Amino acid sequence: MSRTPLISGNWKMHLNHLEAIQLCQKLSYELARHRYDQVEVSLHPPFIDLRSCQTVIDADRLEFKLGAQNCHDQSKGAYTGEVSPSMLAKLDVSYVIVGHSERRALFNETDEFIAAKAAAVAKAGMTPIVCVGETLEERESGQAAAVVTTQLRGSLAKLTRASFETLVVAYEPVWAIGTGRNASPEDAQDMCATARNVIDDIRRGTGEHVRIQYGGSVKPANAHELLRQPDIDGALVGGASLDAVQFARIVHAAT
Ligand code: PGA
């Protein structure tokens, strides 16, 4: 089973719309210098930058897919400050990150809410990138696999069987995010293989289709070793995605 790697840039709360346009253009220039036919690339700017990025991607026919970092599960209503999946779909957004560990930890998002969001994203015709991952405490006490299993069972609970065919899961150990300390390729492979088995157990026969990204301090220096693991089908990149040269090198490492 060959799965096309997906390299996603999670810009988090960085870059205003003018800076976002610049980064799209720089990235397009850097990526044009490498071949990357066999890799898919998605960019996840803050909400307010989406329209600007969409316009540049469209006008310059750039190869990137547009992504969002979050959304609400309802399609409209009295939810001050929220953005709905249908609004994102209208902007040509293809991928929506749901359940990032920063949202789980800082905004108290539960598996149940994440499951509702993932289902709403899929229903609106986009692909959710569902994030899971253990904390350092959980890893050190031998709970990593159990934690990720529980998160997967909870967060994927509302997806239809058809949605599993295109689903993306990101395994991101919390202790590796933004710390400069990545999981070893062996540990990352081990956890991604565990995640694939759990996914297959939830919906028989879908495990081999689901793309599983690794995330947490992915850089040009470690990307190749991580991405060559059999169960790692791409990367969710934070810090290094804000630098066009570094991000392009990570994309290149996936080819
Ligand atoms: P990082 O972030 O690459 O800066 O560690 C990854 C993420 O949060 O998705």
mmCIF file of C-alpha atoms and ligand atoms in Angstrom:
data_model
loop_
_atom_site.group_PDB
_atom_site.id
_atom_site.type_symbol
_atom_site.label_atom_id
_atom_site.label_comp_id
_atom_site.label_asym_id
_atom_site.label_seq_id
_atom_site.Cartn_x
_atom_site.Cartn_y
_atom_site.Cartn_z
ATOM 1 C CA MET A 1 0.000 0.000 0.000
ATOM 2 C CA SER A 2 1.608 3.294 -0.991
ATOM 3 C CA ARG A 3 0.487 6.373 0.863
ATOM 4 C CA THR A 4 1.447 9.804 -0.491
ATOM 5 C CA PRO A 5 3.339 11.645 2.250
ATOM 6 C CA LEU A 6 1.691 14.809 3.540
ATOM 7 C CA ILE A 7 3.920 17.562 4.907
ATOM 8 C CA SER A 8 1.868 20.169 6.757
ATOM 9 C CA GLY A 9 3.054 23.541 8.012
ATOM 10 C CA ASN A 10 1.274 24.614 11.197
ATOM 11 C CA TRP A 11 1.982 28.335 11.449
ATOM 12 C CA LYS A 12 0.204 28.591 14.840
ATOM 13 C CA MET A 13 -0.392 32.217 15.943
ATOM 14 C CA HIS A 14 2.299 33.687 13.710
ATOM 15 C CA LEU A 15 2.291 36.033 10.689
ATOM 16 C CA ASN A 16 -0.211 38.723 9.706
ATOM 17 C CA HIS A 17 -1.836 38.495 6.276
ATOM 18 C CA LEU A 18 0.941 40.397 4.501
ATOM 19 C CA GLU A 19 3.632 38.215 6.056
ATOM 20 C CA ALA A 20 1.568 35.153 5.184
ATOM 21 C CA ILE A 21 1.455 36.142 1.516
ATOM 22 C CA GLN A 22 5.228 36.615 1.559
ATOM 23 C CA LEU A 23 5.800 33.185 3.070
ATOM 24 C CA CYS A 24 3.566 31.527 0.451
ATOM 25 C CA GLN A 25 5.575 33.198 -2.296
ATOM 26 C CA LYS A 26 8.951 32.359 -0.758
ATOM 27 C CA LEU A 27 7.884 28.765 -0.264
ATOM 28 C CA SER A 28 6.728 28.467 -3.817
ATOM 29 C CA TYR A 29 10.136 29.720 -4.972
ATOM 30 C CA GLU A 30 12.037 27.309 -2.685
ATOM 31 C CA LEU A 31 9.898 24.310 -3.567
ATOM 32 C CA ALA A 32 10.197 24.976 -7.276
ATOM 33 C CA ARG A 33 13.923 24.286 -6.920
ATOM 34 C CA HIS A 34 13.235 20.725 -5.794
ATOM 35 C CA ARG A 35 11.115 18.009 -7.283
ATOM 36 C CA TYR A 36 8.260 17.095 -5.066
ATOM 37 C CA ASP A 37 5.779 15.209 -7.228
ATOM 38 C CA GLN A 38 5.344 12.404 -4.761
ATOM 39 C CA VAL A 39 4.569 14.622 -1.781
ATOM 40 C CA GLU A 40 1.528 16.643 -0.802
ATOM 41 C CA VAL A 41 2.055 19.935 1.033
ATOM 42 C CA SER A 42 -0.521 21.758 3.158
ATOM 43 C CA LEU A 43 -0.165 25.183 4.778
ATOM 44 C CA HIS A 44 -2.136 26.066 7.914
ATOM 45 C CA PRO A 45 -2.064 29.829 8.511
ATOM 46 C CA PRO A 46 -4.143 31.632 11.151
ATOM 47 C CA PHE A 47 -7.813 32.111 10.143
ATOM 48 C CA ILE A 48 -7.397 35.766 9.224
ATOM 49 C CA ASP A 49 -4.683 34.900 6.682
ATOM 50 C CA LEU A 50 -6.650 32.216 4.864
ATOM 51 C CA ARG A 51 -8.322 34.444 2.298
ATOM 52 C CA SER A 52 -5.022 36.115 1.371
ATOM 53 C CA CYS A 53 -3.220 32.790 1.044
ATOM 54 C CA GLN A 54 -6.077 31.320 -0.979
ATOM 55 C CA THR A 55 -5.878 34.255 -3.401
ATOM 56 C CA VAL A 56 -2.113 33.842 -3.898
ATOM 57 C CA ILE A 57 -2.329 30.062 -4.263
ATOM 58 C CA ASP A 58 -5.102 30.473 -6.797
ATOM 59 C CA ALA A 59 -3.585 33.341 -8.789
ATOM 60 C CA ASP A 60 -0.097 31.853 -8.967
ATOM 61 C CA ARG A 61 -1.381 28.264 -9.291
ATOM 62 C CA LEU A 62 0.778 27.149 -6.394
ATOM 63 C CA GLU A 63 0.885 23.460 -5.584
ATOM 64 C CA PHE A 64 0.005 23.823 -1.900
ATOM 65 C CA LYS A 65 -3.201 22.733 -0.280
ATOM 66 C CA LEU A 66 -4.726 25.218 2.111
ATOM 67 C CA GLY A 67 -5.335 24.111 5.682
ATOM 68 C CA ALA A 68 -6.793 25.503 8.905
ATOM 69 C CA GLN A 69 -5.606 24.987 12.480
ATOM 70 C CA ASN A 70 -9.001 24.490 14.102
ATOM 71 C CA CYS A 71 -12.732 25.019 13.630
ATOM 72 C CA HIS A 72 -16.026 24.642 15.465
ATOM 73 C CA ASP A 73 -18.276 21.609 15.059
ATOM 74 C CA GLN A 74 -21.457 23.585 14.285
ATOM 75 C CA SER A 75 -22.131 24.990 10.819
ATOM 76 C CA LYS A 76 -23.511 28.321 12.095
ATOM 77 C CA GLY A 77 -25.052 29.949 15.129
ATOM 78 C CA ALA A 78 -24.405 31.976 18.254
ATOM 79 C CA TYR A 79 -20.800 30.892 18.866
ATOM 80 C CA THR A 80 -18.969 34.198 19.244
ATOM 81 C CA GLY A 81 -15.450 34.089 17.909
ATOM 82 C CA GLU A 82 -15.745 30.694 16.228
ATOM 83 C CA VAL A 83 -15.313 29.638 12.596
ATOM 84 C CA SER A 84 -17.412 26.891 10.997
ATOM 85 C CA PRO A 85 -16.281 24.054 8.721
ATOM 86 C CA SER A 86 -18.515 25.290 5.882
ATOM 87 C CA MET A 87 -16.841 28.730 6.014
ATOM 88 C CA LEU A 88 -13.460 27.024 5.633
ATOM 89 C CA ALA A 89 -14.665 24.789 2.813
ATOM 90 C CA LYS A 90 -15.826 27.904 0.942
ATOM 91 C CA LEU A 91 -12.238 29.203 1.093
ATOM 92 C CA ASP A 92 -10.925 26.049 -0.620
ATOM 93 C CA VAL A 93 -9.503 24.688 2.622
ATOM 94 C CA SER A 94 -8.651 21.001 2.191
ATOM 95 C CA TYR A 95 -7.282 20.013 5.610
ATOM 96 C CA VAL A 96 -8.261 21.066 9.126
ATOM 97 C CA ILE A 97 -6.123 20.241 12.163
ATOM 98 C CA VAL A 98 -8.303 19.158 15.072
ATOM 99 C CA GLY A 99 -7.308 18.277 18.608
ATOM 100 C CA HIS A 100 -3.818 19.776 18.534
ATOM 101 C CA SER A 101 -2.233 19.272 21.955
ATOM 102 C CA GLU A 102 -2.096 23.041 22.483
ATOM 103 C CA ARG A 103 -5.871 23.148 22.077
ATOM 104 C CA ARG A 104 -6.327 20.122 24.312
ATOM 105 C CA ALA A 105 -4.101 21.615 27.040
ATOM 106 C CA LEU A 106 -4.753 25.371 26.793
ATOM 107 C CA PHE A 107 -8.400 25.382 25.688
ATOM 108 C CA ASN A 108 -9.595 22.255 27.475
ATOM 109 C CA GLU A 109 -10.684 20.433 24.327
ATOM 110 C CA THR A 110 -11.941 16.927 25.062
ATOM 111 C CA ASP A 111 -11.877 13.844 22.843
ATOM 112 C CA GLU A 112 -15.652 14.187 22.557
ATOM 113 C CA PHE A 113 -15.472 17.750 21.213
ATOM 114 C CA ILE A 114 -12.594 16.783 18.914
ATOM 115 C CA ALA A 115 -14.663 13.867 17.595
ATOM 116 C CA ALA A 116 -17.537 16.243 16.805
ATOM 117 C CA LYS A 117 -15.171 18.634 15.019
ATOM 118 C CA ALA A 118 -13.511 15.860 12.999
ATOM 119 C CA ALA A 119 -16.914 14.581 11.873
ATOM 120 C CA ALA A 120 -18.056 18.115 10.969
ATOM 121 C CA VAL A 121 -14.886 18.735 8.938
ATOM 122 C CA ALA A 122 -15.398 15.509 6.993
ATOM 123 C CA LYS A 123 -19.085 16.267 6.470
ATOM 124 C CA ALA A 124 -18.133 19.638 4.974
ATOM 125 C CA GLY A 125 -15.979 17.807 2.413
ATOM 126 C CA MET A 126 -12.560 18.454 3.963
ATOM 127 C CA THR A 127 -10.064 16.128 5.616
ATOM 128 C CA PRO A 128 -9.417 16.320 9.350
ATOM 129 C CA ILE A 129 -5.863 15.963 10.644
ATOM 130 C CA VAL A 130 -6.598 14.505 14.074
ATOM 131 C CA CYS A 131 -3.762 15.025 16.580
ATOM 132 C CA VAL A 132 -2.889 12.663 19.399
ATOM 133 C CA GLY A 133 0.140 12.317 21.661
ATOM 134 C CA GLU A 134 1.287 11.682 25.203
ATOM 135 C CA THR A 135 2.899 14.031 27.733
ATOM 136 C CA LEU A 136 6.387 13.416 29.134
ATOM 137 C CA GLU A 137 4.921 12.195 32.410
ATOM 138 C CA GLU A 138 2.740 9.715 30.564
ATOM 139 C CA ARG A 139 5.673 8.469 28.498
ATOM 140 C CA GLU A 140 7.933 8.069 31.505
ATOM 141 C CA SER A 141 5.298 6.095 33.362
ATOM 142 C CA GLY A 142 4.887 3.713 30.415
ATOM 143 C CA GLN A 143 1.448 5.041 29.437
ATOM 144 C CA ALA A 144 2.222 6.401 25.957
ATOM 145 C CA ALA A 145 0.480 3.671 23.943
ATOM 146 C CA ALA A 146 -2.530 3.572 26.269
ATOM 147 C CA VAL A 147 -2.985 7.355 26.144
ATOM 148 C CA VAL A 148 -2.780 7.479 22.360
ATOM 149 C CA THR A 149 -5.175 4.534 22.058
ATOM 150 C CA THR A 150 -7.751 6.280 24.265
ATOM 151 C CA GLN A 151 -7.363 9.542 22.339
ATOM 152 C CA LEU A 152 -7.814 7.766 19.005
ATOM 153 C CA ARG A 153 -10.859 5.815 20.139
ATOM 154 C CA GLY A 154 -12.452 8.998 21.496
ATOM 155 C CA SER A 155 -11.457 11.421 18.748
ATOM 156 C CA LEU A 156 -12.339 9.181 15.789
ATOM 157 C CA ALA A 157 -15.599 7.919 17.287
ATOM 158 C CA LYS A 158 -17.930 9.992 15.125
ATOM 159 C CA LEU A 159 -16.278 9.542 11.726
ATOM 160 C CA THR A 160 -18.015 7.481 9.067
ATOM 161 C CA ARG A 161 -16.269 4.541 7.477
ATOM 162 C CA ALA A 162 -15.866 6.523 4.236
ATOM 163 C CA SER A 163 -14.029 9.297 6.122
ATOM 164 C CA PHE A 164 -11.421 6.793 7.291
ATOM 165 C CA GLU A 165 -10.323 6.301 3.676
ATOM 166 C CA THR A 166 -8.912 9.839 3.546
ATOM 167 C CA LEU A 167 -8.311 10.514 7.239
ATOM 168 C CA VAL A 168 -4.974 11.912 8.462
ATOM 169 C CA VAL A 169 -3.776 11.335 12.023
ATOM 170 C CA ALA A 170 -0.820 13.228 13.513
ATOM 171 C CA TYR A 171 1.123 11.536 16.284
ATOM 172 C CA GLU A 172 2.727 14.382 18.208
ATOM 173 C CA PRO A 173 4.309 13.589 21.561
ATOM 174 C CA VAL A 174 3.620 16.694 23.658
ATOM 175 C CA TRP A 175 7.157 16.720 25.075
ATOM 176 C CA ALA A 176 8.591 17.036 21.555
ATOM 177 C CA ILE A 177 6.490 20.010 20.431
ATOM 178 C CA GLY A 178 8.450 23.241 20.242
ATOM 179 C CA THR A 179 11.166 21.840 22.484
ATOM 180 C CA GLY A 180 13.825 20.999 19.912
ATOM 181 C CA ARG A 181 13.715 17.436 21.237
ATOM 182 C CA ASN A 182 12.194 15.076 18.673
ATOM 183 C CA ALA A 183 11.152 11.485 19.313
ATOM 184 C CA SER A 184 13.747 9.007 18.037
ATOM 185 C CA PRO A 185 12.801 7.561 14.632
ATOM 186 C CA GLU A 186 12.369 4.142 16.314
ATOM 187 C CA ASP A 187 10.022 5.452 19.031
ATOM 188 C CA ALA A 188 8.061 7.514 16.510
ATOM 189 C CA GLN A 189 7.736 4.478 14.211
ATOM 190 C CA ASP A 190 6.663 2.317 17.115
ATOM 191 C CA MET A 191 3.899 4.734 18.148
ATOM 192 C CA CYS A 192 2.711 5.321 14.581
ATOM 193 C CA ALA A 193 2.496 1.539 14.047
ATOM 194 C CA THR A 194 0.497 1.247 17.284
ATOM 195 C CA ALA A 195 -1.808 4.044 16.107
ATOM 196 C CA ARG A 196 -2.322 2.276 12.768
ATOM 197 C CA ASN A 197 -3.335 -0.945 14.543
ATOM 198 C CA VAL A 198 -5.777 0.930 16.747
ATOM 199 C CA ILE A 199 -7.293 2.673 13.700
ATOM 200 C CA ASP A 200 -7.668 -0.675 11.969
ATOM 201 C CA ASP A 201 -9.297 -2.058 15.055
ATOM 202 C CA ILE A 202 -11.792 0.832 15.125
ATOM 203 C CA ARG A 203 -12.685 0.359 11.414
ATOM 204 C CA ARG A 204 -11.392 -2.924 10.016
ATOM 205 C CA GLY A 205 -9.450 -2.665 6.790
ATOM 206 C CA THR A 206 -8.848 1.107 6.958
ATOM 207 C CA GLY A 207 -5.516 1.140 8.812
ATOM 208 C CA GLU A 208 -3.447 0.801 5.672
ATOM 209 C CA HIS A 209 -5.163 3.800 4.017
ATOM 210 C CA VAL A 210 -4.884 6.312 6.851
ATOM 211 C CA ARG A 211 -1.881 8.610 6.632
ATOM 212 C CA ILE A 212 -0.099 9.059 9.941
ATOM 213 C CA GLN A 213 2.140 12.080 10.366
ATOM 214 C CA TYR A 214 4.793 12.524 13.010
ATOM 215 C CA GLY A 215 5.023 15.954 14.622
ATOM 216 C CA GLY A 216 7.295 17.469 17.252
ATOM 217 C CA SER A 217 10.507 19.371 16.461
ATOM 218 C CA VAL A 218 10.759 18.127 12.871
ATOM 219 C CA LYS A 219 13.699 19.888 11.198
ATOM 220 C CA PRO A 220 15.718 19.361 8.016
ATOM 221 C CA ALA A 221 18.329 17.515 10.114
ATOM 222 C CA ASN A 222 15.944 14.818 11.408
ATOM 223 C CA ALA A 223 13.254 14.757 8.706
ATOM 224 C CA HIS A 224 14.801 12.125 6.480
ATOM 225 C CA GLU A 225 15.284 9.525 9.224
ATOM 226 C CA LEU A 226 11.767 10.085 10.554
ATOM 227 C CA LEU A 227 10.089 10.067 7.150
ATOM 228 C CA ARG A 228 11.734 6.878 5.966
ATOM 229 C CA GLN A 229 10.019 4.857 8.696
ATOM 230 C CA PRO A 230 7.370 2.559 7.201
ATOM 231 C CA ASP A 231 4.443 3.831 9.289
ATOM 232 C CA ILE A 232 5.297 7.547 9.153
ATOM 233 C CA ASP A 233 3.501 9.109 6.197
ATOM 234 C CA GLY A 234 4.460 12.734 6.589
ATOM 235 C CA ALA A 235 5.093 15.434 9.142
ATOM 236 C CA LEU A 236 3.196 18.144 10.977
ATOM 237 C CA VAL A 237 5.743 20.919 11.257
ATOM 238 C CA GLY A 238 5.471 23.930 13.578
ATOM 239 C CA GLY A 239 8.542 26.143 14.072
ATOM 240 C CA ALA A 240 10.423 25.039 10.957
ATOM 241 C CA SER A 241 7.398 25.728 8.737
ATOM 242 C CA LEU A 242 7.831 29.485 9.279
ATOM 243 C CA ASP A 243 11.154 29.386 7.417
ATOM 244 C CA ALA A 244 10.728 28.761 3.686
ATOM 245 C CA VAL A 245 14.197 27.238 3.229
ATOM 246 C CA GLN A 246 13.857 24.833 6.162
ATOM 247 C CA PHE A 247 10.319 23.821 5.255
ATOM 248 C CA ALA A 248 11.296 23.171 1.633
ATOM 249 C CA ARG A 249 14.140 20.945 2.846
ATOM 250 C CA ILE A 250 11.692 18.943 4.967
ATOM 251 C CA VAL A 251 9.397 18.544 1.947
ATOM 252 C CA HIS A 252 12.385 17.427 -0.084
ATOM 253 C CA ALA A 253 13.298 14.864 2.598
ATOM 254 C CA ALA A 254 9.905 13.227 2.013
ATOM 255 C CA THR A 255 10.599 12.557 -1.675
HETATM 256 P P1 PGA B 1 7.102 22.058 16.319
HETATM 257 O O1 PGA B 1 5.499 22.003 16.394
HETATM 258 O O2 PGA B 1 7.509 21.540 14.962
HETATM 259 O O3 PGA B 1 7.443 23.510 16.508
HETATM 260 O O4 PGA B 1 7.619 21.193 17.419
HETATM 261 C C1 PGA B 1 4.774 20.923 15.870
HETATM 262 C C2 PGA B 1 3.299 21.119 16.073
HETATM 263 O O5 PGA B 1 2.896 21.686 17.110
HETATM 264 O O6 PGA B 1 2.481 20.718 15.235
#
